[in-house]
Coordinates of C-alpha atoms in Angstrom, one line a residue:
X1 CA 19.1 -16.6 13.7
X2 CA 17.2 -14.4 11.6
X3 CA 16.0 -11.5 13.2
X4 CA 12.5 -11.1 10.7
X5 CA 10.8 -13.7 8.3
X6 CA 8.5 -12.0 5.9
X7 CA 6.9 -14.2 4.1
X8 CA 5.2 -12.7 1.1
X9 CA 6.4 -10.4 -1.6
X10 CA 3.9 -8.4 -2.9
X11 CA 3.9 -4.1 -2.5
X12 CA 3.8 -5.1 1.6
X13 CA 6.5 -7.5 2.0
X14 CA 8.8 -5.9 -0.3
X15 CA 8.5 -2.2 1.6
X16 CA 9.0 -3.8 5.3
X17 CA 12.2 -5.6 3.3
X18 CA 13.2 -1.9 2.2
X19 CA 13.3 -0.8 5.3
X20 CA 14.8 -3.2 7.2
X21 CA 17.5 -3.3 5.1
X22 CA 18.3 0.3 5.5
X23 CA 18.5 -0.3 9.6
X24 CA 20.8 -3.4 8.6
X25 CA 18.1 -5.6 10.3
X26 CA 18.8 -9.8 9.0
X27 CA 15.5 -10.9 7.5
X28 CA 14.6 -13.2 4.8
X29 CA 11.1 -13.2 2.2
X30 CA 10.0 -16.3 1.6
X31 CA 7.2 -16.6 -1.1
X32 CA 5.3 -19.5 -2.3
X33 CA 5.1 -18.5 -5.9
X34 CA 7.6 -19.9 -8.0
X35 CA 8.4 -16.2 -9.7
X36 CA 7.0 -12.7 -9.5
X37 CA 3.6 -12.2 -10.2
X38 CA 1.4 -11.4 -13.4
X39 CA -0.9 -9.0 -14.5
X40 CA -1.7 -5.4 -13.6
X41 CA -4.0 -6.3 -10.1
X42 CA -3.9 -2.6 -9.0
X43 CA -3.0 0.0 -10.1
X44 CA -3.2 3.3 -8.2
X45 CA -0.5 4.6 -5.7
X46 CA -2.4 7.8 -3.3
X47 CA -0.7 10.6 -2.6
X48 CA 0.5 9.4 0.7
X49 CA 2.3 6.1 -0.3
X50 CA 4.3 8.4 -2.9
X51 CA 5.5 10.0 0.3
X52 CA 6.6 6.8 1.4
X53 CA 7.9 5.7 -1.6
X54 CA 10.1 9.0 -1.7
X55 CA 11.6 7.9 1.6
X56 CA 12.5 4.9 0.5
X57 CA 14.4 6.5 -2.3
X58 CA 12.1 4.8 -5.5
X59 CA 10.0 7.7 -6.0
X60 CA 11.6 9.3 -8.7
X61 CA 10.9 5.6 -11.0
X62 CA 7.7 5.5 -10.0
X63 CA 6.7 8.7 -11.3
X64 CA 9.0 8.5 -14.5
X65 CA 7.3 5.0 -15.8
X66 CA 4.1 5.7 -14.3
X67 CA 1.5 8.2 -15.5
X68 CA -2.0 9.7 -14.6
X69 CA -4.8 8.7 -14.5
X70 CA -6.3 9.6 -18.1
X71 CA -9.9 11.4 -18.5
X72 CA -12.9 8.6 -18.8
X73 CA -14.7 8.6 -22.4
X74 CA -18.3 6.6 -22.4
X75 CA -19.7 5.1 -25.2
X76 CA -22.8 3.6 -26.0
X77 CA -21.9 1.7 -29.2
X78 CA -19.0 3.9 -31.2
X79 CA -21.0 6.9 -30.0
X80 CA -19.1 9.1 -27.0
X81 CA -22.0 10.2 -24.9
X82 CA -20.2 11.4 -21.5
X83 CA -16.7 12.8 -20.8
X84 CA -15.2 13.5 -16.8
X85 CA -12.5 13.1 -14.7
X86 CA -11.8 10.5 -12.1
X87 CA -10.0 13.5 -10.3
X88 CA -9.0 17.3 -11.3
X89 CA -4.9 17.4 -11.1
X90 CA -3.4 19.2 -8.4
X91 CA -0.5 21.3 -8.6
X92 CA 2.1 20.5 -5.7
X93 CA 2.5 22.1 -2.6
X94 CA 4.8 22.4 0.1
X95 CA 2.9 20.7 2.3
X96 CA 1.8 18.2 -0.4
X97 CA 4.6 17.4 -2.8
X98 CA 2.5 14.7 -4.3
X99 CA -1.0 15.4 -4.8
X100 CA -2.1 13.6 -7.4
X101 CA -2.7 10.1 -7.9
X102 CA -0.3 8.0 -9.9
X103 CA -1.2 5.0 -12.6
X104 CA 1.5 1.9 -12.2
X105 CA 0.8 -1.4 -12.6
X106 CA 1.4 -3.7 -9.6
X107 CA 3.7 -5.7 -11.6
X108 CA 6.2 -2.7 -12.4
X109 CA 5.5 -1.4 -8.8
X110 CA 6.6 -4.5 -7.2
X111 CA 9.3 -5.0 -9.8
X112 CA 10.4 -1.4 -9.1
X113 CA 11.0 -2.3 -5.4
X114 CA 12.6 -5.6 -5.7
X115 CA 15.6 -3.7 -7.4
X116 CA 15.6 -1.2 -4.6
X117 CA 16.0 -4.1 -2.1
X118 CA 18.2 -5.6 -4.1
X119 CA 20.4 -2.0 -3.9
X120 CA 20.3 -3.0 -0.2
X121 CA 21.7 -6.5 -0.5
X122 CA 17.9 -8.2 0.0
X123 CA 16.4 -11.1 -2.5
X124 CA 13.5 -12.8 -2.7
X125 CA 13.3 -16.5 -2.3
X126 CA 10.9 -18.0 -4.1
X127 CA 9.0 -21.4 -4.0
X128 CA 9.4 -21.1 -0.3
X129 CA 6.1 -20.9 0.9
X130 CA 5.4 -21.1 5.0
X131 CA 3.7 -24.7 5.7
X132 CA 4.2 -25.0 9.5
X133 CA 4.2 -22.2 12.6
X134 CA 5.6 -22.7 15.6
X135 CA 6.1 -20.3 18.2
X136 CA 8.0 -19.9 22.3
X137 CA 8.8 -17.1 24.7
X138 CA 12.0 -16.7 22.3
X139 CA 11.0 -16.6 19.0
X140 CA 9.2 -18.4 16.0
X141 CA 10.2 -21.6 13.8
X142 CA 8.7 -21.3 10.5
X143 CA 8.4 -24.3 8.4
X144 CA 9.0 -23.9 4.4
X145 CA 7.7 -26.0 1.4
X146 CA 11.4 -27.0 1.2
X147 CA 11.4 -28.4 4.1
X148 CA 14.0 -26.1 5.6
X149 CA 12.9 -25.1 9.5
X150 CA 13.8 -20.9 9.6
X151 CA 14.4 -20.1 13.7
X152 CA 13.2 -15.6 13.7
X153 CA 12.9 -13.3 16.3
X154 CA 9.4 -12.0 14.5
X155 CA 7.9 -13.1 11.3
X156 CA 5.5 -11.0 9.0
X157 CA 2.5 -12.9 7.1
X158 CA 2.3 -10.5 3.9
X159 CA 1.0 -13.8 1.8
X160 CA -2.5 -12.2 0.9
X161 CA -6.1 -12.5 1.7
X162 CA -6.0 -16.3 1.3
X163 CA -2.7 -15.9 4.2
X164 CA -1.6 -19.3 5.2
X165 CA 0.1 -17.8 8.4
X166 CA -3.1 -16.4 9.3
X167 CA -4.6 -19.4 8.8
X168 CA -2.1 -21.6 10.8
X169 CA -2.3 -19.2 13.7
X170 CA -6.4 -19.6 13.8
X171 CA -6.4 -15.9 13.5
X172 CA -10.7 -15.0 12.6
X173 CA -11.1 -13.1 9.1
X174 CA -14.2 -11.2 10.0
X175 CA -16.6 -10.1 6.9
X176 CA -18.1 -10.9 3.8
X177 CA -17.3 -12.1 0.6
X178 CA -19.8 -11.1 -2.4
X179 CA -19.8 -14.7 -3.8
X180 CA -22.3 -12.9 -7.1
X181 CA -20.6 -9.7 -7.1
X182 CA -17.2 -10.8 -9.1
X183 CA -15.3 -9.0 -11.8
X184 CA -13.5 -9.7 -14.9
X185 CA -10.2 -8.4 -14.8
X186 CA -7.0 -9.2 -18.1
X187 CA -5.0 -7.3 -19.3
X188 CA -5.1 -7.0 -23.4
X189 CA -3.5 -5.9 -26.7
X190 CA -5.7 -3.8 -29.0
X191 CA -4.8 -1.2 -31.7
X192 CA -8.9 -0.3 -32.0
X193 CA -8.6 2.5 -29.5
X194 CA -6.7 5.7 -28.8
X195 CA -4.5 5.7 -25.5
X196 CA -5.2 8.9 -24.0
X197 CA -8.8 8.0 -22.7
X198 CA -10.1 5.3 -20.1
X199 CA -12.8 4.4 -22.5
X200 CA -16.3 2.7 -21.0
X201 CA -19.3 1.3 -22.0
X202 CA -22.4 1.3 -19.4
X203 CA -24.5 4.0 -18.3
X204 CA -22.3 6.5 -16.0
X205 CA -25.9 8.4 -14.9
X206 CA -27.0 4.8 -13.8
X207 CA -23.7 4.1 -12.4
X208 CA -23.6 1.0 -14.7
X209 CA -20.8 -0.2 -16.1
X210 CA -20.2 -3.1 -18.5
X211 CA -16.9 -2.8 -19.5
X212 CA -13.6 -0.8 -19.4
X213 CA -10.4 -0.5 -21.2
X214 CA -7.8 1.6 -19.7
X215 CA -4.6 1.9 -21.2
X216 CA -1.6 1.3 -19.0
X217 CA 1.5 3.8 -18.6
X218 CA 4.8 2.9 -20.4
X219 CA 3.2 -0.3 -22.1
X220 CA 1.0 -1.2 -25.3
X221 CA -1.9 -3.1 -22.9
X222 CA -4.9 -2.1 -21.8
X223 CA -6.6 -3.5 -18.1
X224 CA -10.0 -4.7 -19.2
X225 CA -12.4 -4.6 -16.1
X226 CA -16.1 -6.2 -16.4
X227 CA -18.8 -7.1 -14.1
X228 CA -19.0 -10.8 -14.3
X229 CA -22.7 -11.5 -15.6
X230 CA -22.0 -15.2 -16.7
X231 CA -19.5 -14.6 -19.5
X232 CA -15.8 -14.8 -18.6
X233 CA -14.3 -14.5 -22.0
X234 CA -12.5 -11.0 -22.4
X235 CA -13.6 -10.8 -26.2
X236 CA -16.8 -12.2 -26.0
X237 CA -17.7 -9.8 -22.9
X238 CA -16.0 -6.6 -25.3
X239 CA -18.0 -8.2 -28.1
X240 CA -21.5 -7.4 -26.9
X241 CA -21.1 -3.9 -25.9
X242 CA -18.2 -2.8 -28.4
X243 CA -18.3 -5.1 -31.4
X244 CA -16.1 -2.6 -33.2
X245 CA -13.5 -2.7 -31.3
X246 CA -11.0 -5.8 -31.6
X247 CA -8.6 -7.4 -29.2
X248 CA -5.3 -8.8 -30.8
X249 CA -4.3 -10.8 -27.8
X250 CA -5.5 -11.7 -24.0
X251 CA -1.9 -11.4 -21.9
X252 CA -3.2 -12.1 -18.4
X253 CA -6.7 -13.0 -17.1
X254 CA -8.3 -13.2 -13.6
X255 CA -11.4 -13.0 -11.7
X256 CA -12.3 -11.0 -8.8
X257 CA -15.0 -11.7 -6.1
X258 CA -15.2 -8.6 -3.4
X259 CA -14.4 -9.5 -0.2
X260 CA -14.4 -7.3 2.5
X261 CA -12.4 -8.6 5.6
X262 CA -10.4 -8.0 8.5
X263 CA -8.1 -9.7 11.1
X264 CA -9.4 -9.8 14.3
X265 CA -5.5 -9.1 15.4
X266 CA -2.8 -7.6 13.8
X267 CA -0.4 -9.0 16.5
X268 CA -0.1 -12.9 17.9
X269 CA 2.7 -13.5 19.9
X270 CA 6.0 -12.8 17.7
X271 CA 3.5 -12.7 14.3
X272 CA 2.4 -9.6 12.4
X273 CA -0.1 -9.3 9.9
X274 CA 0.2 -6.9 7.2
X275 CA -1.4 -5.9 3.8
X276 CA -4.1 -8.3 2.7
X277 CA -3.5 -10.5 5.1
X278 CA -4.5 -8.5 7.6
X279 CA -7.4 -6.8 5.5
X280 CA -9.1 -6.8 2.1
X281 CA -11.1 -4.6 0.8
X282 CA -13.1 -3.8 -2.6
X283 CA -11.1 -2.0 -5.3
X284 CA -12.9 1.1 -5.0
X285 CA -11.0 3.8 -3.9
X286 CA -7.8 2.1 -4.8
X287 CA -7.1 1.6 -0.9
X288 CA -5.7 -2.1 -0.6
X289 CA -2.7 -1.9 -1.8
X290 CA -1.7 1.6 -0.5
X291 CA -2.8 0.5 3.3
X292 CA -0.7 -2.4 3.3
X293 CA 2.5 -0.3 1.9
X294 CA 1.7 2.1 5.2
X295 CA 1.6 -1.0 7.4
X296 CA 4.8 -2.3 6.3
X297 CA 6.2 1.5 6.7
X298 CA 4.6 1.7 10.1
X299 CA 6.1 -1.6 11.4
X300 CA 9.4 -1.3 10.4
X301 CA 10.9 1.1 12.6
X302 CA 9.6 -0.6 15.2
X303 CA 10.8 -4.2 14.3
X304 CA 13.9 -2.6 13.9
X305 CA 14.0 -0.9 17.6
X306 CA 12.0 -3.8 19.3
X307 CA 10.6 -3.7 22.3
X308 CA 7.3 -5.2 23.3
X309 CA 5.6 -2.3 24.3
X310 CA 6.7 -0.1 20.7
X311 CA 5.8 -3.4 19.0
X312 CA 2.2 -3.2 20.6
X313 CA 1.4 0.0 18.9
X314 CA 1.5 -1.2 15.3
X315 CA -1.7 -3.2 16.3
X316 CA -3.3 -0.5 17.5
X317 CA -2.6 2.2 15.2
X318 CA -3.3 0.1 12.4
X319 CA -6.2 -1.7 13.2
X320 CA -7.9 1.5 13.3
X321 CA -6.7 2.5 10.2
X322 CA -8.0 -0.3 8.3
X323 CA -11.5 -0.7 9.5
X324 CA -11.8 3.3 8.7
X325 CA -10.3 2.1 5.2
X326 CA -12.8 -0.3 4.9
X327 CA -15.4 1.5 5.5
X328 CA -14.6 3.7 3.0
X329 CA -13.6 1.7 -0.1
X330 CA -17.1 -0.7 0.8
X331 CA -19.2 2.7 0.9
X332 CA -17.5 4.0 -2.4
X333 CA -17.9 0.4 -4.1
X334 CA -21.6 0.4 -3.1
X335 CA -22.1 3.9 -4.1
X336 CA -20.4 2.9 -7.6
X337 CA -18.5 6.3 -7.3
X338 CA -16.1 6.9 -9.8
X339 CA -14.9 10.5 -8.5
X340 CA -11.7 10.5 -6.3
X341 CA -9.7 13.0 -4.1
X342 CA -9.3 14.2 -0.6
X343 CA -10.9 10.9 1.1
X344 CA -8.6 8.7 -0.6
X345 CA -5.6 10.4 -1.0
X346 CA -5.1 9.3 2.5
X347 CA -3.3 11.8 3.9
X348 CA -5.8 12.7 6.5
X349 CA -4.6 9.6 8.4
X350 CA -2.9 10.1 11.9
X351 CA -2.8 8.2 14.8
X352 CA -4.2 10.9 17.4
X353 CA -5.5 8.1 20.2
X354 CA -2.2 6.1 19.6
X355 CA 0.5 5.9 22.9
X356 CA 3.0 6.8 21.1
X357 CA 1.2 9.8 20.2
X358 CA 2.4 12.9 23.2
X359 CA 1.1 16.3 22.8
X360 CA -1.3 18.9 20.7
X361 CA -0.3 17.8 17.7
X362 CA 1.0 13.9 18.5
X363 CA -0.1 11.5 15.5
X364 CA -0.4 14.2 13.5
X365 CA 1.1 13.7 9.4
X366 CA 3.6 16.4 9.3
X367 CA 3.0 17.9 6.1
X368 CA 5.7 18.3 3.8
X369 CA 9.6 18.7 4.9
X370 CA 10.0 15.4 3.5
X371 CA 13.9 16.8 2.9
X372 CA 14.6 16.9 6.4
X373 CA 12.7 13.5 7.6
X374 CA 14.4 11.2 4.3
X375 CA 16.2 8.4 6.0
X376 CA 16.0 6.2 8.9
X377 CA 16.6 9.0 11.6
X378 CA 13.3 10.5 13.9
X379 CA 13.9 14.1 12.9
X380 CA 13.5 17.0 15.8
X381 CA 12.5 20.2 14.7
X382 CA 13.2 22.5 17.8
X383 CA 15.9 25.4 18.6
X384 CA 18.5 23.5 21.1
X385 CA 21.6 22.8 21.3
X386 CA 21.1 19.5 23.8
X387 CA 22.0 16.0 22.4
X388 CA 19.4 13.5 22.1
X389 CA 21.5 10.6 20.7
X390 CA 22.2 9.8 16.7
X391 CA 18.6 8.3 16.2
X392 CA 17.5 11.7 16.4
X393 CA 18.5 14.4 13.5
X394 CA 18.0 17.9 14.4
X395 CA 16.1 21.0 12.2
X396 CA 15.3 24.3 13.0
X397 CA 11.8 24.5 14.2
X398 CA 8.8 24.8 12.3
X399 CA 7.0 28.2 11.3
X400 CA 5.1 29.2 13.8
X401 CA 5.8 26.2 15.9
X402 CA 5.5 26.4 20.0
X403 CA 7.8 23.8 22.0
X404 CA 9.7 21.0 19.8
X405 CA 8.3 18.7 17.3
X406 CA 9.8 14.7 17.4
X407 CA 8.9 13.3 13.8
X408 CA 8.9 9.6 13.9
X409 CA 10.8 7.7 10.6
X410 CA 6.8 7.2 9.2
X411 CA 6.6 10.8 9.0
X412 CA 3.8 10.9 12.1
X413 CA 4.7 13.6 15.0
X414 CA 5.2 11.5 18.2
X415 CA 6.2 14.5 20.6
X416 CA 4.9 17.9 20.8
X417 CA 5.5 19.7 23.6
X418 CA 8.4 21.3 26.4
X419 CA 12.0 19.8 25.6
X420 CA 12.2 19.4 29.1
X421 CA 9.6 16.1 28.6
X422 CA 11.6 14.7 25.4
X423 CA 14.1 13.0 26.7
X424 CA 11.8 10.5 29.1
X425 CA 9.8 10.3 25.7
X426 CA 12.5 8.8 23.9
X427 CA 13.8 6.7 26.6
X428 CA 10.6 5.7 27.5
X429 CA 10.0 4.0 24.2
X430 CA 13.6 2.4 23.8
X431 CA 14.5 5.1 20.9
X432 CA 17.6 6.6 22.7
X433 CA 19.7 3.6 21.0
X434 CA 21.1 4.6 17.7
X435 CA 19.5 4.0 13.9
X436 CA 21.5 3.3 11.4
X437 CA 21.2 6.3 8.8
X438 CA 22.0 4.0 5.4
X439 CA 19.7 4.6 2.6

């Protein structure tokens, strides 16, 4: 039987396949397209899911055919009347290796990861959408467009904001959708404009745009973005604001309408939600696809350890981490702000209230150290000599640091306090069995 269906294959599906493969975890992703998606969708990875992506060991790609995010240059006409910054760089810190946010298309993002899962001996199967869920006491029998019946342990709806998982289950998708607030998004070919500038036309005092053209890392394309105001045509909509400028060729088009939505679970039975499944969001900020990325990280520990009462936590942890998510990007999109940093970086996230979460400084990001925590392992950063079983990897404690500090494999402290308390910790959420350390 397979231990984990994930069905879906975007950033979400593709990270909790990552890391189930490095536990040796049997799982399958199933997705309904019949090949990997198009166009740039989004584009911005925060400094946290770099962490992440470091962990899982694709960091170094992401950065080498990704870039930053170039200065914005307004324009009414040919004219430039306003230059800024979306963000001022950071330089890198100990406790913040990657501060700054990074410029990838989804597509190279995605395609980035499928060849790190394929490193681990994963695939993706695709035209194998989920038509049918059933689920019992023992586990869950999907039902694929092929007409194969898959028997899991736990399956993983990552199919998106439409989710027919969610759907099937009668899960609520509680919010709005902006029906007359929808966007133009393609992705286009023009020689008319230098590279090194995001280059708008609208009113940036107003907070009005009309149209955008950024140009895309380690490609020849811009992403053209446009409020929809009854014209859907790419050059037509660049036409009436940029006549000057010409575009060559239209790759990919799509439009947008912003919903704002979330699950009213996370958790049914042996189902999981994750990424926009579970909640959507409006492009500002760049948070949807970075929150999903951290719920697949988040759940696949656990999946990997089982246990109900471990499993219970990934609803609770993330739930609250979404609808603060939400809040955010909807504020920012209604706002129109086009300035980023500490707010969306989202390294501020913890999970303080969670019960996994023991001590002063339980749920806590631990900053930094990301040497000692690479891998599967929980890492333990306290002076001892006692053996707490191969799942845990010991370091030498922290500067300054008073008792011992458990790190789980998300990178979130779970124990803080006497060492004398660690060992019911561990046992008490089924962690004393041993990981495997592959990466």
């Amino acid at each position: 039987m397979t231990n984990v269906l994930i069905v879906g294959s975007g950033p979400t599906g593709l990270t909790l396949g990552i890391e189930l493969a490095r536990r040796g975890v049997a799982f399958r992703i199933v997705e309904r397209s019949s090949g990997p998606a198009e166009g740039v969708r989004g584009k911005g990875l925060q400094p946290r899911t770099l962490e992440v992506f470091d962990d899982l060991d694709v960091v170094d790609e992401i950065l080498a055919t990704g870039g930053a995010y170039p200065p914005l240059r307004s324009y009414q006409g040919e004219q430039v009347v306003w230059e800024g910054r979306m963000d001022e760089p950071r330089e890198p810190s100990p406790e913040v290796p990657y501060p700054n946010l990074v410029m990838q298309p989804q597509w190279r993002t995605e395609r980035i990861l499928r060849d790190r899962l394929a490193e681990l001996g994963g695939h993706v199967e695709y035209g194998a959408g989920v038509t049918a869920v059933e689920q019992d006491a023992e586990g869950v029998t999907a039902t694929l467009a092929t007409g194969e019946r898959v028997r899991c342990a736990h399956l993983v709806a990552a199919d998106g904001g439409r989710s027919t998982v969610r759907k099937l289950l009668g899960v609520g998708f509680l919010g709005d959708t902006h029906e007359s607030d929808r966007t133009v998004l393609a992705d286009v070919r023009t020689r008319g404009l230098d590279r090194d500038h995001w280059h708008l036309w609208g009113d940036m005092a107003a907070k009005v745009l009309h149209v955008s053209l950024c140009p895309l890392p380690g490609t020849d394309v811009f992403q053209l973005v446009a409020p929809y105001t009854g014209e859907d045509d790419p050059r037509r909509i660049l036409a009436g604001h940029a006549p000057h400028v010409t575009l060559d060729e239209v790759i990919w088009r799509s439009e947008h309408r912003v919903n704002v939505r979330m699950a009213e679970r996370f958790r049914i039975g042996r189902v999981f939600l994750a990424g926009d499944a579970a909640h959507v969001h409006s492009p500002a900020g760049g948070q949807g696809l970075n929150t999903g990325v951290q719920d697949a990280y988040n759940l696949g520990w656990k999946l990997a350890l089982g246990g109900e009462r471990l499993l219970d936590t990934y609803e609770h942890e993330r739930m609250e981490v979404a609808a603060d998510v939400l809040g955010l990007s909807t504020r920012l999109y209604r706002e129109r702000e086009h300035k980023r940093g500490g707010e969306t970086d989202q390294l501020a996230i913890g999970y303080p209230d969670s019960p996994l979460s023991e001590g002063e400084r339980g749920g806590e990001r631990l900053g930094g150290h990301l040497d000692a925590q690479r891998g599967t392992h929980f890492t333990l950063f306290a002076a001892t000599g006692r053996d707490h079983g191969d799942a845990v990897r010991v370091h030498p404690p922290l500067d300054g640091q008073e008792g011992v500090v458990l790190v789980r494999p998300d990178g979130y402290i779970g124990y803080h306090g006497d060492e004398s308390g660690l060992s019911a910790y561990l046992s008490g959420w089924g962690i004393a069995a041993p990981l495997s350390s592959a990466r």
